[in-house]
Short mmCIF file of C-alpha atoms in Angstrom, two decimals:
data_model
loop_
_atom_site.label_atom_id
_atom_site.label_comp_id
_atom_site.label_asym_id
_atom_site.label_seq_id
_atom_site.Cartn_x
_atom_site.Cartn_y
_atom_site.Cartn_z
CA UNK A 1 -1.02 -21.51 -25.44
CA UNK A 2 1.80 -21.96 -22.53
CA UNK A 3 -0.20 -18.68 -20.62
CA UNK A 4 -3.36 -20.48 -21.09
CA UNK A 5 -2.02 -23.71 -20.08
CA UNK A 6 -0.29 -22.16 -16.96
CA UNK A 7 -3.57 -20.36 -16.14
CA UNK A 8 -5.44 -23.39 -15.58
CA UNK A 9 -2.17 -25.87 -13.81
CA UNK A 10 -3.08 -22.56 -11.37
CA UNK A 11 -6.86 -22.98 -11.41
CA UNK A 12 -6.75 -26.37 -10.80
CA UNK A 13 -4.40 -26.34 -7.65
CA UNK A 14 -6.42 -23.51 -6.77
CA UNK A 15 -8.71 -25.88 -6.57
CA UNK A 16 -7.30 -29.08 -4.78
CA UNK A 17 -6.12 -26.21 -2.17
CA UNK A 18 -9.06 -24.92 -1.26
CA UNK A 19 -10.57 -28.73 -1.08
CA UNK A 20 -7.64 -29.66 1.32
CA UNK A 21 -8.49 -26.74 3.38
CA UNK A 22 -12.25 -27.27 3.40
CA UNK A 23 -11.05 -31.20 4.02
CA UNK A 24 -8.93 -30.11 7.52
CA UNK A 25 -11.07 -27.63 8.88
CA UNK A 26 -13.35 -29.98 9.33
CA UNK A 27 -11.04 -31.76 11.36
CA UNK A 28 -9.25 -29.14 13.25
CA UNK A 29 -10.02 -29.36 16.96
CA UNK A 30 -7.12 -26.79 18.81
CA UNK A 31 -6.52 -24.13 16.40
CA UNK A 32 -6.71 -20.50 18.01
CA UNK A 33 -5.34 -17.17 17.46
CA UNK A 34 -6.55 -13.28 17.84
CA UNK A 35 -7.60 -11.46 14.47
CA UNK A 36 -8.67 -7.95 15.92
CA UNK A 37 -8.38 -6.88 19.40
CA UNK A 38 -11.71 -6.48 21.20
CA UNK A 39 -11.82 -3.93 24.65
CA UNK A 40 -13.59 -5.15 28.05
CA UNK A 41 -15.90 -2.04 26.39
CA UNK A 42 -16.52 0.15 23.76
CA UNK A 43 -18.01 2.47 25.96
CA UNK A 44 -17.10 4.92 29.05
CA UNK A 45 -16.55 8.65 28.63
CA UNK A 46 -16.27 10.23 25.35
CA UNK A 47 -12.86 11.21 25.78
CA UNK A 48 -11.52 7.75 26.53
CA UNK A 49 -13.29 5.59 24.23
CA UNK A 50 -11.63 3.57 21.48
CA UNK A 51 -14.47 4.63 18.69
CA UNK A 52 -17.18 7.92 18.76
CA UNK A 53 -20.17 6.16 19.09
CA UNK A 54 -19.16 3.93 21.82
CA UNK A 55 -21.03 0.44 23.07
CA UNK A 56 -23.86 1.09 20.65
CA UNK A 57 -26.13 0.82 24.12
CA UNK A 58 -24.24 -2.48 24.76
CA UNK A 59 -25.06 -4.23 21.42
CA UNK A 60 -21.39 -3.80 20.47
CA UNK A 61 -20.23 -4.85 23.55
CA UNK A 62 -22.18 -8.27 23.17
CA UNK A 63 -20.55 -8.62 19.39
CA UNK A 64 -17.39 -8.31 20.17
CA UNK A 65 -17.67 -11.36 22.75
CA UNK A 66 -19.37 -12.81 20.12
CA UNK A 67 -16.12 -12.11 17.90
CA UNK A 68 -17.98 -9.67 15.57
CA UNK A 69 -16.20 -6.26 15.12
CA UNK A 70 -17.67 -3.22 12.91
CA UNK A 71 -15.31 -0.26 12.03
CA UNK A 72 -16.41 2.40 10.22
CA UNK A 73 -13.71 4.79 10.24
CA UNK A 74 -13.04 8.69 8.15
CA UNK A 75 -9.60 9.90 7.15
CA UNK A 76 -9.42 13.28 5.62
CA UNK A 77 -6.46 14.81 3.99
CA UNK A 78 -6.48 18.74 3.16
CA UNK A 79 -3.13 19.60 1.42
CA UNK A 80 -1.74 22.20 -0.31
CA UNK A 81 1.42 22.91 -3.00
CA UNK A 82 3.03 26.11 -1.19
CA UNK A 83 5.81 26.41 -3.98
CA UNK A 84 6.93 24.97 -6.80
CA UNK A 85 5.36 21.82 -8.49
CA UNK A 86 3.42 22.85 -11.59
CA UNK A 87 0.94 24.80 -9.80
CA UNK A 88 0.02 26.38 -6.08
CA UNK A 89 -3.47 24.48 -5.71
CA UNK A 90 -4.64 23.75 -2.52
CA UNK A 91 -7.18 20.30 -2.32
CA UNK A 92 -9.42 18.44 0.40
CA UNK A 93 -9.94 14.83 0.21
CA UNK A 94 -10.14 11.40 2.18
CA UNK A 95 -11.10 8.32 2.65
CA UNK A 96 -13.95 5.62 4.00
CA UNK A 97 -13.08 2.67 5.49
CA UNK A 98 -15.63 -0.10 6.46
CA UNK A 99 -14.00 -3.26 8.46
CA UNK A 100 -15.99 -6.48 9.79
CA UNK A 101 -14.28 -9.30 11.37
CA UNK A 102 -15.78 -12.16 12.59
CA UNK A 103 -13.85 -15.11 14.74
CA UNK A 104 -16.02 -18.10 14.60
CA UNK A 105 -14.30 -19.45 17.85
CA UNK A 106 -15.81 -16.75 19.64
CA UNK A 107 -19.34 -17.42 17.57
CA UNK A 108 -19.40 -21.07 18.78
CA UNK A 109 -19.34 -22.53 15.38
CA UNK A 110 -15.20 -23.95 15.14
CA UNK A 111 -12.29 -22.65 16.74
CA UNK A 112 -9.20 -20.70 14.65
CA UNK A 113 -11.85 -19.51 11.58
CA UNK A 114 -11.80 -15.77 10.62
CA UNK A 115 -13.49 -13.86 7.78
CA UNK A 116 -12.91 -9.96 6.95
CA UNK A 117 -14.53 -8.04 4.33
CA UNK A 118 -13.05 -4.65 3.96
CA UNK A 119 -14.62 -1.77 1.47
CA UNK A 120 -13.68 1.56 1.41
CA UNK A 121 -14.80 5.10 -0.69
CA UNK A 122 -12.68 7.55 -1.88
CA UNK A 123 -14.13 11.21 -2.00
CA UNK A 124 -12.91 14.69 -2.80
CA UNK A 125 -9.50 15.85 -4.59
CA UNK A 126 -5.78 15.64 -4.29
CA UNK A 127 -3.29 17.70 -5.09
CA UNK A 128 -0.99 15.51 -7.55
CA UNK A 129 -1.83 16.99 -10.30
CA UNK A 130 -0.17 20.38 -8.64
CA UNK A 131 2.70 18.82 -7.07
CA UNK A 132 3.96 16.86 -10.41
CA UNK A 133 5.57 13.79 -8.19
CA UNK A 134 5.45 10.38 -9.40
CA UNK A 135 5.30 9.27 -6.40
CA UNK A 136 1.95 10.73 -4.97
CA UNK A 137 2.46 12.92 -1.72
CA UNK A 138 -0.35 11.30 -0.30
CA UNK A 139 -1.16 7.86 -0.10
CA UNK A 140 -5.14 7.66 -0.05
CA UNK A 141 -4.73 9.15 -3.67
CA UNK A 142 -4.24 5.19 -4.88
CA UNK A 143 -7.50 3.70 -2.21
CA UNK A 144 -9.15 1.99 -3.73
CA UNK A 145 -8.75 2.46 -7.28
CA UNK A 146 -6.13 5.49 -8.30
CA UNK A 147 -7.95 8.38 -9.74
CA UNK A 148 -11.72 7.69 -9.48
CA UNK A 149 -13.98 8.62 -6.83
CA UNK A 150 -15.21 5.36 -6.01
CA UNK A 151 -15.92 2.42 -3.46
CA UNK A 152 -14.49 -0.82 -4.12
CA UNK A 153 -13.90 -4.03 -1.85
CA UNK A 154 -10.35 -4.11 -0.91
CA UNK A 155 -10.82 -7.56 1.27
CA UNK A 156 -13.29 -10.62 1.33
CA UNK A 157 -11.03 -13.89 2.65
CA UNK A 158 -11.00 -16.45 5.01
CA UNK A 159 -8.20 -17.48 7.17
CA UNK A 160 -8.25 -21.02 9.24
CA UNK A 161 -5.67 -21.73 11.53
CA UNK A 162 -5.00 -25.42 11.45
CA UNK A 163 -2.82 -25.39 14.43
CA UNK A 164 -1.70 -22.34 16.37
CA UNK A 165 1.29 -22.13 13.91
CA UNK A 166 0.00 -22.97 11.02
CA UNK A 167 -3.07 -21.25 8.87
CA UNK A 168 -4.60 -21.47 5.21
CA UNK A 169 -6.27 -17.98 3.63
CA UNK A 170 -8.43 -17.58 0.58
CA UNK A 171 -10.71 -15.25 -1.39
CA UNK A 172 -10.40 -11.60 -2.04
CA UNK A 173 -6.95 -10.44 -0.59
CA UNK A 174 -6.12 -7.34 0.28
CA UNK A 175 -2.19 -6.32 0.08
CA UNK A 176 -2.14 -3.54 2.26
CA UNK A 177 -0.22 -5.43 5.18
CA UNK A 178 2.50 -6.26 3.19
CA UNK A 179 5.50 -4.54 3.78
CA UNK A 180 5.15 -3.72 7.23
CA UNK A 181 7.37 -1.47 9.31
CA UNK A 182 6.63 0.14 13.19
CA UNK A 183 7.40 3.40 11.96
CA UNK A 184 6.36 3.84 8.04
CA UNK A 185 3.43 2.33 7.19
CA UNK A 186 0.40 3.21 8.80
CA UNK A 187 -1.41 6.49 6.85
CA UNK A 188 -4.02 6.42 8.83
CA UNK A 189 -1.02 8.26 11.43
CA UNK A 190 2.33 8.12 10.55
CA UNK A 191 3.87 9.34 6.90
CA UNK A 192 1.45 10.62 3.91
CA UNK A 193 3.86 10.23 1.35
CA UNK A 194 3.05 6.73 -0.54
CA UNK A 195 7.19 6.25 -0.83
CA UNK A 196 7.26 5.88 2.74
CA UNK A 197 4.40 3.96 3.88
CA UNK A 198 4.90 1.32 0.22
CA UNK A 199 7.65 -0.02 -1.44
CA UNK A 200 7.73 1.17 -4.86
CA UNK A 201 9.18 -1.61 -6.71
CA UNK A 202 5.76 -3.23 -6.09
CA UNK A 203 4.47 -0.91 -8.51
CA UNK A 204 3.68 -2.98 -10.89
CA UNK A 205 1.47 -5.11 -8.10
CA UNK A 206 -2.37 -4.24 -7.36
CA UNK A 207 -3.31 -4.06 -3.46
CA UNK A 208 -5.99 -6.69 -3.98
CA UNK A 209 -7.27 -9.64 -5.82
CA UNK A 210 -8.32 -12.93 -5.74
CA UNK A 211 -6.20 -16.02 -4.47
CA UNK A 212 -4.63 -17.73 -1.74
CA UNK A 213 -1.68 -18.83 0.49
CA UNK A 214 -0.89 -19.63 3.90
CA UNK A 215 0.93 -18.22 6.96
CA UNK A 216 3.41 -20.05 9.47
CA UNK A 217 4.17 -18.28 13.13
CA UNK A 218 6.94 -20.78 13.69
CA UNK A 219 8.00 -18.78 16.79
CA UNK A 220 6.93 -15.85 18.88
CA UNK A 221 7.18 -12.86 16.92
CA UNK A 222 8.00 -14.53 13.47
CA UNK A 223 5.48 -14.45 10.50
CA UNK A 224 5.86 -15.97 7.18
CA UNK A 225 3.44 -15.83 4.34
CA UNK A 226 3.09 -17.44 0.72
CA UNK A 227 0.30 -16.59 -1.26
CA UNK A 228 -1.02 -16.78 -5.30
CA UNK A 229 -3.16 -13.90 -6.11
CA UNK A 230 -4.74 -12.26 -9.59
CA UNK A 231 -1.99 -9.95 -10.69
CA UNK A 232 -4.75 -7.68 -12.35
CA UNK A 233 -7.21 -7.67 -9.48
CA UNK A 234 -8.80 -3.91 -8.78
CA UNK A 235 -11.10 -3.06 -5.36
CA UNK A 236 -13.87 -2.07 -8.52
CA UNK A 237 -13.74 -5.14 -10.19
CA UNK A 238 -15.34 -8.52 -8.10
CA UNK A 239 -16.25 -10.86 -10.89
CA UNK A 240 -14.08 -13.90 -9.50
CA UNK A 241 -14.20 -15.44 -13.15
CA UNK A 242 -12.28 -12.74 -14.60
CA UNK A 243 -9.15 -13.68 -11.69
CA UNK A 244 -6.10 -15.30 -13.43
CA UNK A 245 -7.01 -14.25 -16.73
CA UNK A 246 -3.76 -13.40 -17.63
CA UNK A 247 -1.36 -14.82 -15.68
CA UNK A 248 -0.08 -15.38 -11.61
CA UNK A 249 1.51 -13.50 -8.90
CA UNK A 250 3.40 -15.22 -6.85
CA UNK A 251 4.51 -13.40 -3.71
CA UNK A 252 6.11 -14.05 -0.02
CA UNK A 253 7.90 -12.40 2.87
CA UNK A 254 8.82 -13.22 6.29
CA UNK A 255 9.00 -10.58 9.43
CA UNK A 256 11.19 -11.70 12.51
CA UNK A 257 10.74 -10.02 15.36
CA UNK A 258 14.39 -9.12 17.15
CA UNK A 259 15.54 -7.20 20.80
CA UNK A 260 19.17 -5.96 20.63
CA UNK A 261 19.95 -4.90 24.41
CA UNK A 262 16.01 -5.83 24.85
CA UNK A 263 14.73 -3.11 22.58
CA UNK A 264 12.36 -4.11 19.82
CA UNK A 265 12.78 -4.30 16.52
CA UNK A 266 11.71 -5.92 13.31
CA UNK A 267 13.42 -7.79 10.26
CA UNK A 268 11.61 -8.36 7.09
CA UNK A 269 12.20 -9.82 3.22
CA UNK A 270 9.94 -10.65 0.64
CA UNK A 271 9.81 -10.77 -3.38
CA UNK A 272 6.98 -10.85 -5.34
CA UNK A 273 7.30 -12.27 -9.27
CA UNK A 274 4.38 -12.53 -11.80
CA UNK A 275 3.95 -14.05 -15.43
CA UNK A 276 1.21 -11.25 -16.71
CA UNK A 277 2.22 -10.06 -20.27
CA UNK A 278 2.96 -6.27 -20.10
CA UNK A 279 3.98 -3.72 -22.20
CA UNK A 280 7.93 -3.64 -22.09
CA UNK A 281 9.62 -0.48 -20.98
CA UNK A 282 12.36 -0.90 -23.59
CA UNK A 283 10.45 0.63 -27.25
CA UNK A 284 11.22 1.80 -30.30
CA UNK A 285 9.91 5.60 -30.07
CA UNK A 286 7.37 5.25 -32.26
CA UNK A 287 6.04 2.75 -29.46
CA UNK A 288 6.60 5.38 -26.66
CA UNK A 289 3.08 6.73 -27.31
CA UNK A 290 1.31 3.34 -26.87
CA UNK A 291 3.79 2.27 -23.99
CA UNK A 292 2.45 5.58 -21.94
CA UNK A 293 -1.17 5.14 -23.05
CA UNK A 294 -1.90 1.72 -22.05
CA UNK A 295 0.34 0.55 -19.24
CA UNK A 296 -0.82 1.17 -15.68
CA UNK A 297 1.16 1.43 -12.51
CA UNK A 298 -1.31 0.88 -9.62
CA UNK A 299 1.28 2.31 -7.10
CA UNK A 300 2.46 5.33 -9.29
CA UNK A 301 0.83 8.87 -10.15
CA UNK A 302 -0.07 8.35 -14.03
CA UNK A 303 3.45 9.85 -15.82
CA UNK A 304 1.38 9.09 -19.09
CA UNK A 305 -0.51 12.66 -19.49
CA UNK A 306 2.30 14.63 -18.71
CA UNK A 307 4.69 12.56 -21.11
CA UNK A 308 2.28 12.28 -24.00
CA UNK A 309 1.76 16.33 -24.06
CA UNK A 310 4.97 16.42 -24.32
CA UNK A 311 4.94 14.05 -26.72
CA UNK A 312 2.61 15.38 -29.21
CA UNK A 313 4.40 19.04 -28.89
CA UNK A 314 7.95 18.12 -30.20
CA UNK A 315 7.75 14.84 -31.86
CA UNK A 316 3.86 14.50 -33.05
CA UNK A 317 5.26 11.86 -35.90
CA UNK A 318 5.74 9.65 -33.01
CA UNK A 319 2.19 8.95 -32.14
CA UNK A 320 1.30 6.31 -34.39
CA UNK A 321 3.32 3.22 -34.01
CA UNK A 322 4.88 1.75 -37.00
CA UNK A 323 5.55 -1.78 -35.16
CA UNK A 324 3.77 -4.30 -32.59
CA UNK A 325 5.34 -3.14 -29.03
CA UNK A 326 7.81 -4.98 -26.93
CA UNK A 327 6.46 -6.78 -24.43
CA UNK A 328 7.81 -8.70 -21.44
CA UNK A 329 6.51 -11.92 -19.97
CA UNK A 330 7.67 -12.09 -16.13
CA UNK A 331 8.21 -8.99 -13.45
CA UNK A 332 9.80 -9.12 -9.72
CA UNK A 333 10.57 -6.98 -7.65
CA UNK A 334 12.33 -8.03 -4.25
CA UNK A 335 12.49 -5.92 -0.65
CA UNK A 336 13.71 -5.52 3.27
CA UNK A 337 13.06 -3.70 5.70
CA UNK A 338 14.17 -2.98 9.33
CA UNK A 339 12.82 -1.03 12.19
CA UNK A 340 14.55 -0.64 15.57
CA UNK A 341 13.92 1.22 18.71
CA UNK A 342 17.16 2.66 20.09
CA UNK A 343 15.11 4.00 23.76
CA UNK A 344 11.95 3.29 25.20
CA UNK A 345 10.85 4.42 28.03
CA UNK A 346 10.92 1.15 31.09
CA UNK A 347 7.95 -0.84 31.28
CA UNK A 348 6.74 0.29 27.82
CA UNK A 349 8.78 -1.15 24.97
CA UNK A 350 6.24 -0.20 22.48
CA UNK A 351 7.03 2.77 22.65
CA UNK A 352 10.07 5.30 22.23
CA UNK A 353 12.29 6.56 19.45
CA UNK A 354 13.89 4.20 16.80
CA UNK A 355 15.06 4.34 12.73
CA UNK A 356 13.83 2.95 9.77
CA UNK A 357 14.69 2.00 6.71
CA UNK A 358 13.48 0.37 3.26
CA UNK A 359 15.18 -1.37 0.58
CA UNK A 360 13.53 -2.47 -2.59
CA UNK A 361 14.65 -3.36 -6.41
CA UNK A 362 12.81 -4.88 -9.31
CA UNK A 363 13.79 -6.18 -12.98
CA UNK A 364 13.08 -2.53 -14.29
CA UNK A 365 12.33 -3.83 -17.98
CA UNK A 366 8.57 -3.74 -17.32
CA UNK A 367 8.42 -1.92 -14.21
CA UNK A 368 9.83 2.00 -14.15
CA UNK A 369 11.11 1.97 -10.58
CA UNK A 370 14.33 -0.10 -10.31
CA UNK A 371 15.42 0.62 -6.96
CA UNK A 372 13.41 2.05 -4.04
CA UNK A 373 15.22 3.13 -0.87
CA UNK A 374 13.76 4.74 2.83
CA UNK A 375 15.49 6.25 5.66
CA UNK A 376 14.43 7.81 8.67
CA UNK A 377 13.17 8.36 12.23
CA UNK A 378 10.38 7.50 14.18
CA UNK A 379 8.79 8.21 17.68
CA UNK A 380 5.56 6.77 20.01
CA UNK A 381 4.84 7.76 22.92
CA UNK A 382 7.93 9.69 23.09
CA UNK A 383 7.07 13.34 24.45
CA UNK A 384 6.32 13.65 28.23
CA UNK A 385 2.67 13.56 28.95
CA UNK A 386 1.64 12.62 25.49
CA UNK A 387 1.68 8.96 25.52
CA UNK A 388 -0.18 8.37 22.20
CA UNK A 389 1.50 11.01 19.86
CA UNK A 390 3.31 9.87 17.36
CA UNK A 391 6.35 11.56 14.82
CA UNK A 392 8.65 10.82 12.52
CA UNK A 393 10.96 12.42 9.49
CA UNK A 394 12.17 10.79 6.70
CA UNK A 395 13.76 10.35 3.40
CA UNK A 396 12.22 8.38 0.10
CA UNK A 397 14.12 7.88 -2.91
CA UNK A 398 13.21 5.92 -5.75
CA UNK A 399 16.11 5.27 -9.16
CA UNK A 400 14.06 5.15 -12.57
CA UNK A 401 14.70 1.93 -15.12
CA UNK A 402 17.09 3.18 -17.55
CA UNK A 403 14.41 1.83 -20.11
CA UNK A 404 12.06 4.27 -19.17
CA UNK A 405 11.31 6.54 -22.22
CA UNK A 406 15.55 7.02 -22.89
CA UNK A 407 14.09 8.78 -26.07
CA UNK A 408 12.22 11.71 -24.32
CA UNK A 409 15.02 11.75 -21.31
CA UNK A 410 18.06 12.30 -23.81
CA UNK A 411 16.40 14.80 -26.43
CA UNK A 412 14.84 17.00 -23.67
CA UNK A 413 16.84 16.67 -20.69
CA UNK A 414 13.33 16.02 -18.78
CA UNK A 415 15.02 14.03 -15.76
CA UNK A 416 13.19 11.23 -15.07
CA UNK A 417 15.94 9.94 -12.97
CA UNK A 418 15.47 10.33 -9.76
CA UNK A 419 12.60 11.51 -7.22
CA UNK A 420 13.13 12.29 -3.75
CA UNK A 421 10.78 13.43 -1.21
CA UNK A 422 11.61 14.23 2.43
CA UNK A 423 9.07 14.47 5.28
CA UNK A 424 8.35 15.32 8.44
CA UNK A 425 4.87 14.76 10.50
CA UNK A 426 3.62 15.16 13.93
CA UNK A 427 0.30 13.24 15.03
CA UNK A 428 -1.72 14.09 17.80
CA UNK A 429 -4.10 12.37 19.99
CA UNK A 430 -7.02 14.14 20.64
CA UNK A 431 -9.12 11.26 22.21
CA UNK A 432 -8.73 7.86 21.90
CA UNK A 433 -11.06 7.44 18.09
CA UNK A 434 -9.18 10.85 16.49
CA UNK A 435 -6.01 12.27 15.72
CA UNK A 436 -4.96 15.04 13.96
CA UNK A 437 -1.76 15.44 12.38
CA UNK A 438 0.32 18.24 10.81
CA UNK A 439 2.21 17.48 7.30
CA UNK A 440 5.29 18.72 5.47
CA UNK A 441 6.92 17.28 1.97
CA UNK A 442 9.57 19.00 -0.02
CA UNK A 443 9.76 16.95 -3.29
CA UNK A 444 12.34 17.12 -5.92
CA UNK A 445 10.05 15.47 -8.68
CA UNK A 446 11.28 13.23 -10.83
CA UNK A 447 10.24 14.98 -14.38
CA UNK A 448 11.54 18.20 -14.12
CA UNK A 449 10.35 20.46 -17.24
CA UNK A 450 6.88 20.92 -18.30
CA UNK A 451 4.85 22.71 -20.81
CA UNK A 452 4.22 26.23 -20.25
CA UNK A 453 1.06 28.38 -21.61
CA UNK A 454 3.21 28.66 -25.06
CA UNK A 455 3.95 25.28 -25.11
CA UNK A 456 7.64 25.60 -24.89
CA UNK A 457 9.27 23.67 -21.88
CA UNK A 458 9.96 25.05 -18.47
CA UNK A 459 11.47 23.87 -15.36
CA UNK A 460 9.61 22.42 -12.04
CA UNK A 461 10.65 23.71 -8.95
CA UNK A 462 11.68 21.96 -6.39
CA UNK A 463 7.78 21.58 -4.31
CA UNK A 464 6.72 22.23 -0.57
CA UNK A 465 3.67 20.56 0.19
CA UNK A 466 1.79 21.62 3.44
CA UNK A 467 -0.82 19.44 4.59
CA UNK A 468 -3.05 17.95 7.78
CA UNK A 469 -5.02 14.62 8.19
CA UNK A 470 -7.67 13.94 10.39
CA UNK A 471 -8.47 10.30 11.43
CA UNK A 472 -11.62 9.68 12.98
CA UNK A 473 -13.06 6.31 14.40
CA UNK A 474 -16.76 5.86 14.53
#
């Protein structure tokens, strides 16, 4: 009764927002602001065009005064497991994207208004299955819906700025931006690995869904954000009735922009806490079954398989429950991050070498990553004569819940502790619309046994993965 209660208190200021935003964008006269940067052309030589098929004959040229930008844009990921893992299995996959912006300043219709839909299709295979991380060693795996071949619609919103510091959003959001850092979050062409482009305490949180929020620039270089969004939403699933079914997320963060000694870098906090029932990490074992069955972790490789072989080899008494499971009512998970250049080169402060790092921990009774922690080095622009390349190494660690199957962990030693991955990438730019990049991970998984051919456990090897990327801009 409270949940459905809750649910529509939420529907119904859901509601009054959206009015009061309708109600002042009526009246909003000086509102302005850039959503996606627009060349003088998208033309020019092939080499030094921003996208392969350049102005379109001038048609794109004439839409982007117009504020209307089309992206269609290919990312493909061969990798391979060189040693270790669970098996040497090499694997080529990648990724659509599809991106239209429109600014209705720039369409004549009301100034500070911008709508982006975003859909994207996931083809080919991936190498987790090989590799045995938790953490998957390449971050298209989970776009746009983890394990299916698919196309789904990662963004439909709105955003009006009411003022130049002030702006209302609403519809389907996509989550992708949060968490930003210079160096460790772009996969398009910095790190594969999804522990260092996400923070994954948000594991239990889906990268889009319905809602809403606003965003405040109260300075230069200072962005905060509040929003309310589905906290079962899924790029396959656009049925706006079925949004808030089962409870809220509530989520925020703020990004300051600082310059120690005039070098750039970036601050950022934010939390995230939602009221959907879930399946509680804390069981009695005959619940263990049902806990790895049913619960999903949009950020995570699927530990559920793996587990419930396991499972059914050594304790096959334990796969029908005997009581209703635990379950848990709220989740959060709070993070920080912090990028800083230490050089850049004068006259280009966007570019240069700096560090990273990441910082996340959550309530680890529902969600199986408590703490989440990144460290590393990045570079643009760094190497003589390559002003576009781009490089960086580093280190993701994420600390298991305690409550995370303490049954399976203590009778069979299986680990499920720890998982660390280092890596190390260099990206190329070949023209201005592709880059290439070449990948290493070494990966000390977090479940370390398996079941061999016998069915008797053995131990995972540490695992090298080898891979390249290719982004391409059309």
């Amino acid at each position: 009764m409270n949940s459905q209660v809750t649910r529509y208190c939420v529907q119904g200021v859901g509601a009054v927002f959206l009015g009061f935003a309708l109600l002042i964008l009526i009246l909003v006269r000086q509102a302005s602001a850039q959503l996606s940067e627009v060349p003088p052309t998208w033309g020019g030589h092939i080499r030094d065009r921003t996208r392969l098929t350049g102005s379109w004959f001038g048609l794109r040229d004439e839409m982007g005064k117009k504020g209307v930008v089309l992206d269609i844009d290919i990312l493909q990921v061969p990798q391979g497991v060189a040693s270790g893992g669970l098996d040497t299995v090499a694997e080529y996959g990648g990724l659509a994207e599809y991106t239209l912006n429109m600014d209705t300043q720039k369409l004549s219709l009301w100034p500070g208004g911008f709508f982006t839909v975003q859909a994207m299709s996931s083809f080919g295979q991936n190498v987790d299955s090989g590799s045995g991380a938790l953490i998957p060693p390449d971050m298209v795996l989970l776009l746009p819906d983890f394990g299916n071949e698919t196309t789904g619609l990662m963004s439909l919103s709105f955003t009006q700025f009411l003022s130049p510091k002030f702006g209302l959003f609403a519809g389907k959001l996509s989550a992708l931006g949060a968490d930003t850092n210079e160096f460790a979050h772009d996969y398009h062409s910095q790190f594969l690995n999804a522990g260092l482009n996400l923070n994954m305490t948000l594991a239990l949180f889906p990268f889009t869904g319905y809602g809403g929020g606003l965003i405040i620039l109260p300075w230069e270089g200072a962005v905060f954000s509040a929003s309310v969004m589905d906290p079962s939403g899924r790029a396959t699933n656009n049925n706006v009735g079925d949004a808030f079914e089962d409870g809220v997320l509530v989520a925020a963060q703020g990004r300051v922009t600082i310059k120690p000694f005039g070098l750039i870098g970036h601050q950022l906090l934010g939390f995230g806490w939602s009221d959907k029932k879930r399946v509680s990490l804390d069981q009695d074992p005959s619940n263990i079954a049902q806990l790895l069955l049913t619960q999903r972790f949009p950020r995570l490789a699927d530990p559920g398989p793996a587990l419930t072989r396991i499972l059914e080899r050594f304790f096959p008494e334990l796969l029908v429950p005997t009581k209703p499971p635990n379950t848990q009512n709220h989740t959060w998970s709070i993070f920080y991050n912090f990028d800083q250049y230490l050089w850049s080169p004068e006259g280009y402060p966007d570019r240069g070498i700096g560090i990273l790092f990441r910082f996340g921990a959550s309530d680890g009774e529902a969600n199986p990553i408590k703490y989440a922690y990144n460290v590393g080095v990045g570079g643009k622009g760094a190497v003589p004569g390559r002003p576009l390349d781009s490089f960086g190494i580093g280190w993701s660690r994420v600390n298991l819940s305690d409550s995370f199957v303490p049954f399976l962990r203590s009778r069979l030693n299986l680990g499920l502790n720890k998982e660390d991955a280092v890596e190390l990438y260099y990206t190329a730019q070949i023209t201005r619309w592709l880059n290439a990049t070449a990948d290493l991970q070494i990966i000390n998984q977090a479940l370390n046994k398996t079941l061999d051919s016998s069915g008797q456990l053995k131990n995972v090897g540490t695992t090298v993965v080898l891979g390249l990327r290719l982004y391409a801009r059309f």
